[in-house]
Amino acid sequence: MISPSTTPGIPKSNHEENVLEAWRATVFATVIRTVAILGTIAYFVGIALAYKNLTPVFFLSYTAAYAWVMVTAFFTRVPIKYRAYSFTLIVLSIGLLSSFERAAIGDGRIWLILSAVLAAIFLGRRAGLAFTIAITLIWAITGYLFISATIPLPELEQFSISIWGGTTVTLVIVTFTIILSIGVLLVNLNKTIEERSLLVGRAAEQSHLLETQHDALERRSNALEASAKISRKLAALVTSQDILNEITHLIREDFMLNSAAVFLFDANRDLRLASSNGWNEQAYPPDSFVLPINEDIVGLAIIEAQAYSNIDSDRGLKAALLGTNSYAAIPLRGRSDVMGALLLQSEHSKAFGAGRVSILQI
């Protein structure tokens, strides 16, 4: 009933076996202790009801079965598998004894059916089928032995207090045992489903996180490759003006930006546009445009000698172009002092994260 389906030829993993054993141990511990309590009541009630007709042999047999149940329920040092086998065999033995004692008017069939149900729950599907075959044969053979007079017929009155009282107690115990077993099964099944759902959710989160990290690494790798490419091309240039003209073109193209502009200090310490690509010349004429050093993020980058973007600073950008959603200012250092800044603008809102800005500083 609870044995997990496996592909033929492929053994179950140790993890699956451990989970199954832990699950069976939880169900068995709950059921066996409840049955032990109910069995105590059934033992004394049954003895009281049938004391007139109960032979010493059956009395000793039921007493031994009761003691066997107690040991199985509370002697936890024995592995759960052997305790489960022991318990199902006890129930089977009680069914056999009851069949010999009271034949078809007793409660033997109920105990026999319960043994097959418990075998399926605690020992697996194959054990359940084996017990089903066994109890079928036991009941058929018992009937044959009675019919052939091989064993003596019990002298019982069908309509007696002992018969109906005993079967009523048996009915209560068996019903409680089955309901309790199914209840614990459902609780554990629900718990397993919840844990599986939780694991699926965590797996999805981990997958999303890995995807995000992969994308970030890929973007960083592309940025580093673009940076190395730009460095190689600039190294081949000779004059500073060629470098200024080429660097804005290369950065804008390789980093897919809206605009790249270099601002340098002139002789009067005014911050003027020295080179640009994608610049709005009509709004900001290159020859006459001077960027105030104390008003926006470019001035902040120069004063602090540190790169800033709209992500890590609330300073605005005075020279923001149409369509700009993010920007970064990177100071340009000379031999002794900051000589200007590189201003980058993009239409993407998160174009200048910390990793990308650090690569651009290279």
mmCIF file of C-alpha atoms in Angstrom:
data_model
loop_
_atom_site.group_PDB
_atom_site.id
_atom_site.type_symbol
_atom_site.label_atom_id
_atom_site.label_comp_id
_atom_site.label_asym_id
_atom_site.label_seq_id
_atom_site.Cartn_x
_atom_site.Cartn_y
_atom_site.Cartn_z
ATOM 1 C CA MET A 1 0.000 0.000 0.000
ATOM 2 C CA ILE A 2 2.714 2.392 0.935
ATOM 3 C CA SER A 3 5.642 0.868 -0.891
ATOM 4 C CA PRO A 4 6.904 3.436 -3.384
ATOM 5 C CA SER A 5 6.870 2.367 -6.966
ATOM 6 C CA THR A 6 10.311 1.680 -8.337
ATOM 7 C CA THR A 7 11.608 0.998 -11.814
ATOM 8 C CA PRO A 8 12.551 -2.671 -12.281
ATOM 9 C CA GLY A 9 16.279 -3.180 -11.972
ATOM 10 C CA ILE A 10 16.867 0.180 -10.290
ATOM 11 C CA PRO A 11 17.243 -0.050 -6.495
ATOM 12 C CA LYS A 12 15.753 2.591 -4.209
ATOM 13 C CA SER A 13 18.149 5.182 -2.881
ATOM 14 C CA ASN A 14 19.266 5.108 0.741
ATOM 15 C CA HIS A 15 17.486 8.415 1.275
ATOM 16 C CA GLU A 16 14.146 6.979 0.073
ATOM 17 C CA GLU A 17 14.567 3.916 2.295
ATOM 18 C CA ASN A 18 15.418 6.062 5.322
ATOM 19 C CA VAL A 19 12.392 8.297 4.722
ATOM 20 C CA LEU A 20 10.132 5.244 4.347
ATOM 21 C CA GLU A 21 11.497 3.629 7.512
ATOM 22 C CA ALA A 22 11.048 6.857 9.489
ATOM 23 C CA TRP A 23 7.511 7.196 8.164
ATOM 24 C CA ARG A 24 6.631 3.607 9.073
ATOM 25 C CA ALA A 25 8.147 4.033 12.525
ATOM 26 C CA THR A 26 5.945 7.081 13.175
ATOM 27 C CA VAL A 27 2.771 5.340 11.999
ATOM 28 C CA PHE A 28 3.573 2.079 13.784
ATOM 29 C CA ALA A 29 4.399 3.750 17.116
ATOM 30 C CA THR A 30 1.080 5.607 17.084
ATOM 31 C CA VAL A 31 -1.027 2.622 16.057
ATOM 32 C CA ILE A 32 0.613 -0.080 18.199
ATOM 33 C CA ARG A 33 0.339 1.897 21.440
ATOM 34 C CA THR A 34 -3.308 2.682 20.810
ATOM 35 C CA VAL A 35 -3.976 -0.964 19.993
ATOM 36 C CA ALA A 36 -2.145 -1.978 23.161
ATOM 37 C CA ILE A 37 -4.471 0.210 25.234
ATOM 38 C CA LEU A 38 -7.577 -1.037 23.414
ATOM 39 C CA GLY A 39 -6.239 -4.601 23.598
ATOM 40 C CA THR A 40 -5.981 -4.365 27.370
ATOM 41 C CA ILE A 41 -9.641 -3.418 27.537
ATOM 42 C CA ALA A 42 -10.566 -6.154 25.048
ATOM 43 C CA TYR A 43 -8.594 -8.794 26.930
ATOM 44 C CA PHE A 44 -10.294 -8.262 30.265
ATOM 45 C CA VAL A 45 -13.747 -7.671 28.762
ATOM 46 C CA GLY A 46 -13.405 -10.777 26.580
ATOM 47 C CA ILE A 47 -12.282 -12.934 29.484
ATOM 48 C CA ALA A 48 -15.172 -11.654 31.609
ATOM 49 C CA LEU A 49 -17.750 -12.349 28.895
ATOM 50 C CA ALA A 50 -16.497 -15.799 27.893
ATOM 51 C CA TYR A 51 -15.192 -17.160 31.188
ATOM 52 C CA LYS A 52 -17.864 -19.912 31.311
ATOM 53 C CA ASN A 53 -17.048 -21.326 27.871
ATOM 54 C CA LEU A 54 -13.355 -20.430 27.701
ATOM 55 C CA THR A 55 -11.128 -23.489 27.913
ATOM 56 C CA PRO A 56 -7.732 -23.314 29.639
ATOM 57 C CA VAL A 57 -5.957 -23.757 26.305
ATOM 58 C CA PHE A 58 -7.689 -20.747 24.748
ATOM 59 C CA PHE A 59 -7.264 -18.732 27.950
ATOM 60 C CA LEU A 60 -3.514 -19.342 27.959
ATOM 61 C CA SER A 61 -3.346 -18.632 24.203
ATOM 62 C CA TYR A 62 -5.165 -15.282 24.502
ATOM 63 C CA THR A 63 -3.057 -14.352 27.529
ATOM 64 C CA ALA A 64 0.135 -15.115 25.591
ATOM 65 C CA ALA A 65 -1.118 -13.050 22.631
ATOM 66 C CA TYR A 66 -1.944 -10.147 24.935
ATOM 67 C CA ALA A 67 1.533 -10.280 26.534
ATOM 68 C CA TRP A 68 3.025 -10.466 23.035
ATOM 69 C CA VAL A 69 1.168 -7.283 22.053
ATOM 70 C CA MET A 70 2.475 -5.455 25.129
ATOM 71 C CA VAL A 71 6.081 -6.452 24.414
ATOM 72 C CA THR A 72 5.757 -5.453 20.744
ATOM 73 C CA ALA A 73 4.212 -2.095 21.650
ATOM 74 C CA PHE A 74 6.670 -0.980 24.312
ATOM 75 C CA PHE A 75 9.927 -2.863 23.693
ATOM 76 C CA THR A 76 11.336 -0.247 21.304
ATOM 77 C CA ARG A 77 14.878 -1.608 21.099
ATOM 78 C CA VAL A 78 13.760 -4.159 18.527
ATOM 79 C CA PRO A 79 13.951 -2.778 14.930
ATOM 80 C CA ILE A 80 10.624 -1.518 13.637
ATOM 81 C CA LYS A 81 10.529 -4.085 10.819
ATOM 82 C CA TYR A 82 10.600 -7.048 13.216
ATOM 83 C CA ARG A 83 8.098 -5.415 15.573
ATOM 84 C CA ALA A 84 5.746 -4.866 12.640
ATOM 85 C CA TYR A 85 6.063 -8.525 11.574
ATOM 86 C CA SER A 86 5.502 -9.577 15.167
ATOM 87 C CA PHE A 87 2.399 -7.416 15.516
ATOM 88 C CA THR A 88 0.764 -8.628 12.304
ATOM 89 C CA LEU A 89 1.479 -12.238 13.252
ATOM 90 C CA ILE A 90 -0.127 -11.617 16.659
ATOM 91 C CA VAL A 91 -3.300 -10.352 14.982
ATOM 92 C CA LEU A 92 -3.214 -13.313 12.578
ATOM 93 C CA SER A 93 -2.818 -15.708 15.538
ATOM 94 C CA ILE A 94 -5.748 -14.113 17.371
ATOM 95 C CA GLY A 95 -7.856 -14.534 14.233
ATOM 96 C CA LEU A 96 -6.818 -18.189 14.008
ATOM 97 C CA LEU A 97 -7.612 -18.834 17.687
ATOM 98 C CA SER A 98 -10.974 -17.101 17.407
ATOM 99 C CA SER A 99 -11.823 -19.169 14.325
ATOM 100 C CA PHE A 100 -11.042 -22.432 16.149
ATOM 101 C CA GLU A 101 -12.956 -21.291 19.225
ATOM 102 C CA ARG A 102 -16.128 -19.897 17.676
ATOM 103 C CA ALA A 103 -16.032 -20.957 14.025
ATOM 104 C CA ALA A 104 -18.013 -18.789 11.598
ATOM 105 C CA ILE A 105 -20.140 -17.066 14.258
ATOM 106 C CA GLY A 106 -17.120 -15.573 15.983
ATOM 107 C CA ASP A 107 -14.854 -12.662 15.106
ATOM 108 C CA GLY A 108 -12.006 -14.642 13.536
ATOM 109 C CA ARG A 109 -12.529 -13.190 10.050
ATOM 110 C CA ILE A 110 -12.287 -9.634 11.380
ATOM 111 C CA TRP A 111 -8.901 -10.300 12.992
ATOM 112 C CA LEU A 112 -7.653 -12.096 9.870
ATOM 113 C CA ILE A 113 -8.645 -9.166 7.645
ATOM 114 C CA LEU A 114 -7.009 -6.722 10.081
ATOM 115 C CA SER A 115 -3.728 -8.662 9.891
ATOM 116 C CA ALA A 116 -3.672 -8.265 6.082
ATOM 117 C CA VAL A 117 -4.479 -4.532 6.328
ATOM 118 C CA LEU A 118 -1.710 -3.929 8.883
ATOM 119 C CA ALA A 119 0.760 -5.978 6.854
ATOM 120 C CA ALA A 120 0.075 -3.783 3.828
ATOM 121 C CA ILE A 121 0.501 -0.599 5.884
ATOM 122 C CA PHE A 122 3.596 -1.531 7.884
ATOM 123 C CA LEU A 123 5.360 -4.070 5.658
ATOM 124 C CA GLY A 124 4.428 -3.047 2.115
ATOM 125 C CA ARG A 125 2.237 -4.166 -0.739
ATOM 126 C CA ARG A 126 3.838 -7.574 -1.223
ATOM 127 C CA ALA A 127 3.445 -8.468 2.455
ATOM 128 C CA GLY A 128 -0.183 -7.362 2.314
ATOM 129 C CA LEU A 129 -0.828 -9.645 -0.670
ATOM 130 C CA ALA A 130 0.985 -12.521 1.035
ATOM 131 C CA PHE A 131 -1.129 -12.127 4.168
ATOM 132 C CA THR A 132 -4.288 -11.939 2.034
ATOM 133 C CA ILE A 133 -3.460 -15.271 0.425
ATOM 134 C CA ALA A 134 -2.514 -16.734 3.825
ATOM 135 C CA ILE A 135 -5.737 -15.723 5.603
ATOM 136 C CA THR A 136 -7.819 -16.985 2.676
ATOM 137 C CA LEU A 137 -6.149 -20.383 2.916
ATOM 138 C CA ILE A 138 -6.431 -20.375 6.743
ATOM 139 C CA TRP A 139 -10.156 -19.656 6.637
ATOM 140 C CA ALA A 140 -10.795 -22.259 3.937
ATOM 141 C CA ILE A 141 -8.738 -24.944 5.732
ATOM 142 C CA THR A 142 -10.406 -24.145 9.070
ATOM 143 C CA GLY A 143 -13.822 -24.567 7.477
ATOM 144 C CA TYR A 144 -12.763 -27.882 5.919
ATOM 145 C CA LEU A 145 -11.455 -29.149 9.284
ATOM 146 C CA PHE A 146 -14.786 -28.300 10.948
ATOM 147 C CA ILE A 147 -16.880 -29.839 8.159
ATOM 148 C CA SER A 148 -14.799 -33.005 8.092
ATOM 149 C CA ALA A 149 -14.954 -33.215 11.919
ATOM 150 C CA THR A 150 -11.171 -33.259 12.084
ATOM 151 C CA ILE A 151 -11.405 -30.743 14.884
ATOM 152 C CA PRO A 152 -14.338 -30.762 17.334
ATOM 153 C CA LEU A 153 -17.221 -28.406 16.675
ATOM 154 C CA PRO A 154 -17.582 -25.651 19.297
ATOM 155 C CA GLU A 155 -20.712 -25.927 21.434
ATOM 156 C CA LEU A 156 -21.854 -22.318 21.274
ATOM 157 C CA GLU A 157 -25.162 -20.571 21.203
ATOM 158 C CA GLN A 158 -25.168 -17.988 18.428
ATOM 159 C CA PHE A 159 -27.445 -15.645 20.314
ATOM 160 C CA SER A 160 -25.472 -15.261 23.545
ATOM 161 C CA ILE A 161 -23.981 -12.328 25.412
ATOM 162 C CA SER A 162 -20.461 -13.733 25.162
ATOM 163 C CA ILE A 163 -20.641 -14.043 21.362
ATOM 164 C CA TRP A 164 -22.181 -10.630 20.690
ATOM 165 C CA GLY A 165 -20.196 -8.900 23.432
ATOM 166 C CA GLY A 166 -16.905 -10.341 22.192
ATOM 167 C CA THR A 167 -17.570 -9.509 18.552
ATOM 168 C CA THR A 168 -18.664 -5.991 19.543
ATOM 169 C CA VAL A 169 -15.402 -5.382 21.387
ATOM 170 C CA THR A 170 -13.480 -6.814 18.435
ATOM 171 C CA LEU A 171 -15.419 -4.616 16.028
ATOM 172 C CA VAL A 172 -14.549 -1.510 18.079
ATOM 173 C CA ILE A 173 -10.845 -2.389 18.310
ATOM 174 C CA VAL A 174 -10.492 -3.292 14.637
ATOM 175 C CA THR A 175 -12.417 -0.231 13.475
ATOM 176 C CA PHE A 176 -10.362 2.083 15.675
ATOM 177 C CA THR A 177 -7.140 0.459 14.468
ATOM 178 C CA ILE A 178 -8.016 0.834 10.791
ATOM 179 C CA ILE A 179 -9.324 4.393 11.177
ATOM 180 C CA LEU A 180 -6.287 5.397 13.221
ATOM 181 C CA SER A 181 -3.909 3.830 10.694
ATOM 182 C CA ILE A 182 -5.634 5.561 7.777
ATOM 183 C CA GLY A 183 -5.709 8.832 9.733
ATOM 184 C CA VAL A 184 -1.974 8.702 10.428
ATOM 185 C CA LEU A 185 -1.388 7.768 6.797
ATOM 186 C CA LEU A 186 -3.324 10.817 5.613
ATOM 187 C CA VAL A 187 -1.559 13.120 8.071
ATOM 188 C CA ASN A 188 1.840 11.871 6.944
ATOM 189 C CA LEU A 189 0.766 12.018 3.309
ATOM 190 C CA ASN A 190 -0.338 15.630 3.744
ATOM 191 C CA LYS A 191 2.928 16.428 5.496
ATOM 192 C CA THR A 192 4.876 14.778 2.683
ATOM 193 C CA ILE A 193 2.937 16.762 0.068
ATOM 194 C CA GLU A 194 3.602 20.008 1.946
ATOM 195 C CA GLU A 195 7.299 19.200 2.266
ATOM 196 C CA ARG A 196 7.474 18.305 -1.410
ATOM 197 C CA SER A 197 5.735 21.577 -2.331
ATOM 198 C CA LEU A 198 8.175 23.450 -0.103
ATOM 199 C CA LEU A 199 11.113 21.700 -1.738
ATOM 200 C CA VAL A 200 9.720 22.461 -5.200
ATOM 201 C CA GLY A 201 9.372 26.119 -4.201
ATOM 202 C CA ARG A 202 12.923 26.201 -2.859
ATOM 203 C CA ALA A 203 14.195 24.498 -5.999
ATOM 204 C CA ALA A 204 12.435 27.125 -8.118
ATOM 205 C CA GLU A 205 13.951 29.907 -5.995
ATOM 206 C CA GLN A 206 17.409 28.359 -6.290
ATOM 207 C CA SER A 207 16.934 27.971 -10.037
ATOM 208 C CA HIS A 208 15.898 31.618 -10.341
ATOM 209 C CA LEU A 209 18.857 32.674 -8.197
ATOM 210 C CA LEU A 210 21.253 30.638 -10.334
ATOM 211 C CA GLU A 211 19.744 32.155 -13.448
ATOM 212 C CA THR A 212 20.196 35.642 -12.025
ATOM 213 C CA GLN A 213 23.783 34.902 -11.038
ATOM 214 C CA HIS A 214 24.475 33.381 -14.437
ATOM 215 C CA ASP A 215 23.079 36.465 -16.163
ATOM 216 C CA ALA A 216 25.124 38.729 -13.883
ATOM 217 C CA LEU A 217 28.304 36.742 -14.580
ATOM 218 C CA GLU A 218 27.584 36.792 -18.289
ATOM 219 C CA ARG A 219 27.078 40.571 -18.234
ATOM 220 C CA ARG A 220 30.273 41.021 -16.223
ATOM 221 C CA SER A 221 32.167 38.766 -18.614
ATOM 222 C CA ASN A 222 30.873 40.751 -21.592
ATOM 223 C CA ALA A 223 31.784 44.009 -19.868
ATOM 224 C CA LEU A 224 35.311 42.782 -19.123
ATOM 225 C CA GLU A 225 35.699 41.624 -22.714
ATOM 226 C CA ALA A 226 34.505 45.026 -23.970
ATOM 227 C CA SER A 227 36.884 46.775 -21.561
ATOM 228 C CA ALA A 228 39.844 44.715 -22.782
ATOM 229 C CA LYS A 229 38.875 45.388 -26.404
ATOM 230 C CA ILE A 230 38.699 49.136 -25.780
ATOM 231 C CA SER A 231 42.075 49.097 -23.985
ATOM 232 C CA ARG A 232 43.730 47.309 -26.921
ATOM 233 C CA LYS A 233 42.346 49.786 -29.439
ATOM 234 C CA LEU A 234 43.293 52.823 -27.374
ATOM 235 C CA ALA A 235 46.819 51.481 -26.893
ATOM 236 C CA ALA A 236 47.327 51.684 -30.646
ATOM 237 C CA LEU A 237 46.500 55.429 -30.756
ATOM 238 C CA VAL A 238 49.182 58.105 -30.544
ATOM 239 C CA THR A 239 47.702 61.559 -29.828
ATOM 240 C CA SER A 240 45.534 62.453 -26.846
ATOM 241 C CA GLN A 241 42.865 63.933 -29.102
ATOM 242 C CA ASP A 242 42.583 60.649 -30.992
ATOM 243 C CA ILE A 243 42.175 58.866 -27.697
ATOM 244 C CA LEU A 244 39.482 61.329 -26.561
ATOM 245 C CA ASN A 245 37.564 60.991 -29.823
ATOM 246 C CA GLU A 246 37.810 57.222 -29.928
ATOM 247 C CA ILE A 247 37.096 56.384 -26.300
ATOM 248 C CA THR A 248 33.573 57.825 -26.270
ATOM 249 C CA HIS A 249 32.733 56.018 -29.509
ATOM 250 C CA LEU A 250 34.080 52.676 -28.266
ATOM 251 C CA ILE A 251 32.461 52.871 -24.823
ATOM 252 C CA ARG A 252 29.076 53.850 -26.216
ATOM 253 C CA GLU A 253 29.151 51.112 -28.848
ATOM 254 C CA ASP A 254 30.549 48.228 -26.786
ATOM 255 C CA PHE A 255 28.539 48.981 -23.643
ATOM 256 C CA MET A 256 25.369 49.830 -25.613
ATOM 257 C CA LEU A 257 24.833 53.283 -24.084
ATOM 258 C CA ASN A 258 22.854 56.297 -25.249
ATOM 259 C CA SER A 259 25.743 58.665 -24.772
ATOM 260 C CA ALA A 260 29.360 58.806 -23.625
ATOM 261 C CA ALA A 261 31.089 62.153 -22.986
ATOM 262 C CA VAL A 262 34.457 63.279 -21.603
ATOM 263 C CA PHE A 263 34.654 66.522 -19.606
ATOM 264 C CA LEU A 264 38.065 68.065 -18.904
ATOM 265 C CA PHE A 265 39.217 71.145 -16.994
ATOM 266 C CA ASP A 266 40.488 73.986 -19.154
ATOM 267 C CA ALA A 267 43.075 76.582 -18.168
ATOM 268 C CA ASN A 268 40.439 78.508 -16.177
ATOM 269 C CA ARG A 269 39.361 75.336 -14.286
ATOM 270 C CA ASP A 270 36.061 75.290 -16.136
ATOM 271 C CA LEU A 271 34.695 71.812 -16.829
ATOM 272 C CA ARG A 272 34.141 71.679 -20.596
ATOM 273 C CA LEU A 273 33.025 68.980 -23.019
ATOM 274 C CA ALA A 274 36.182 67.575 -24.657
ATOM 275 C CA SER A 275 34.726 64.602 -26.558
ATOM 276 C CA SER A 276 31.333 62.955 -26.945
ATOM 277 C CA ASN A 277 29.308 60.385 -28.839
ATOM 278 C CA GLY A 278 25.523 60.494 -28.879
ATOM 279 C CA TRP A 279 25.589 63.999 -27.407
ATOM 280 C CA ASN A 280 22.738 66.478 -27.961
ATOM 281 C CA GLU A 281 24.718 69.248 -29.668
ATOM 282 C CA GLN A 282 21.664 71.459 -30.138
ATOM 283 C CA ALA A 283 20.791 71.587 -26.452
ATOM 284 C CA TYR A 284 24.406 71.494 -25.234
ATOM 285 C CA PRO A 285 26.806 73.045 -27.818
ATOM 286 C CA PRO A 286 30.240 71.476 -27.280
ATOM 287 C CA ASP A 287 32.156 74.768 -27.638
ATOM 288 C CA SER A 288 30.129 76.836 -25.179
ATOM 289 C CA PHE A 289 28.769 74.251 -22.728
ATOM 290 C CA VAL A 290 30.351 74.419 -19.280
ATOM 291 C CA LEU A 291 29.268 71.947 -16.582
ATOM 292 C CA PRO A 292 28.964 73.482 -13.077
ATOM 293 C CA ILE A 293 31.147 71.490 -10.719
ATOM 294 C CA ASN A 294 29.026 71.913 -7.583
ATOM 295 C CA GLU A 295 25.578 71.093 -8.950
ATOM 296 C CA ASP A 296 25.289 67.496 -10.099
ATOM 297 C CA ILE A 297 26.767 64.004 -9.974
ATOM 298 C CA VAL A 298 29.679 64.830 -12.297
ATOM 299 C CA GLY A 299 30.982 67.451 -9.908
ATOM 300 C CA LEU A 300 30.495 65.032 -7.001
ATOM 301 C CA ALA A 301 32.603 62.374 -8.760
ATOM 302 C CA ILE A 302 35.390 64.908 -9.380
ATOM 303 C CA ILE A 303 35.381 66.384 -5.860
ATOM 304 C CA GLU A 304 35.261 62.973 -4.172
ATOM 305 C CA ALA A 305 37.574 61.392 -6.789
ATOM 306 C CA GLN A 306 35.170 58.441 -6.860
ATOM 307 C CA ALA A 307 32.739 56.991 -9.372
ATOM 308 C CA TYR A 308 29.026 57.552 -8.742
ATOM 309 C CA SER A 309 25.810 56.484 -10.464
ATOM 310 C CA ASN A 310 22.128 57.228 -10.005
ATOM 311 C CA ILE A 311 21.877 53.927 -8.063
ATOM 312 C CA ASP A 312 24.225 54.961 -5.230
ATOM 313 C CA SER A 313 23.681 58.747 -5.244
ATOM 314 C CA ASP A 314 20.640 61.038 -5.238
ATOM 315 C CA ARG A 315 22.525 63.787 -7.073
ATOM 316 C CA GLY A 316 20.830 64.655 -10.337
ATOM 317 C CA LEU A 317 22.359 65.216 -13.746
ATOM 318 C CA LYS A 318 22.099 68.660 -15.316
ATOM 319 C CA ALA A 319 23.153 67.461 -18.746
ATOM 320 C CA ALA A 320 20.632 64.587 -18.899
ATOM 321 C CA LEU A 321 19.657 63.745 -22.474
ATOM 322 C CA LEU A 322 16.191 62.790 -23.710
ATOM 323 C CA GLY A 323 15.466 59.141 -22.914
ATOM 324 C CA THR A 324 18.084 58.870 -20.154
ATOM 325 C CA ASN A 325 16.973 56.646 -17.267
ATOM 326 C CA SER A 326 20.335 55.992 -15.645
ATOM 327 C CA TYR A 327 23.735 57.635 -15.617
ATOM 328 C CA ALA A 328 27.212 57.363 -14.128
ATOM 329 C CA ALA A 329 30.115 59.768 -13.642
ATOM 330 C CA ILE A 330 33.659 58.380 -13.448
ATOM 331 C CA PRO A 331 36.575 60.664 -12.469
ATOM 332 C CA LEU A 332 39.559 60.818 -14.838
ATOM 333 C CA ARG A 333 42.786 60.919 -12.870
ATOM 334 C CA GLY A 334 45.950 62.509 -14.098
ATOM 335 C CA ARG A 335 49.414 62.042 -12.678
ATOM 336 C CA SER A 336 48.752 64.257 -9.665
ATOM 337 C CA ASP A 337 45.103 65.305 -9.692
ATOM 338 C CA VAL A 338 41.658 64.661 -11.175
ATOM 339 C CA MET A 339 41.624 66.152 -14.655
ATOM 340 C CA GLY A 340 37.963 65.622 -15.546
ATOM 341 C CA ALA A 341 35.192 63.047 -15.716
ATOM 342 C CA LEU A 342 33.602 60.486 -18.012
ATOM 343 C CA LEU A 343 29.814 60.901 -18.169
ATOM 344 C CA LEU A 344 27.758 57.908 -19.328
ATOM 345 C CA GLN A 345 24.010 57.794 -19.971
ATOM 346 C CA SER A 346 21.650 54.892 -20.746
ATOM 347 C CA GLU A 347 17.963 54.350 -21.404
ATOM 348 C CA HIS A 348 17.993 51.305 -19.082
ATOM 349 C CA SER A 349 17.123 52.084 -15.461
ATOM 350 C CA LYS A 350 19.739 49.748 -13.931
ATOM 351 C CA ALA A 351 22.549 50.022 -16.444
ATOM 352 C CA PHE A 352 25.188 51.116 -13.935
ATOM 353 C CA GLY A 353 25.418 48.619 -11.116
ATOM 354 C CA ALA A 354 28.471 48.478 -8.863
ATOM 355 C CA GLY A 355 30.104 45.713 -10.922
ATOM 356 C CA ARG A 356 29.729 47.490 -14.228
ATOM 357 C CA VAL A 357 30.919 50.832 -12.886
ATOM 358 C CA SER A 358 34.046 49.190 -11.433
ATOM 359 C CA ILE A 359 34.802 47.646 -14.843
ATOM 360 C CA LEU A 360 34.258 50.995 -16.577
ATOM 361 C CA GLN A 361 36.764 52.605 -14.226
ATOM 362 C CA ILE A 362 39.424 50.284 -15.636
#
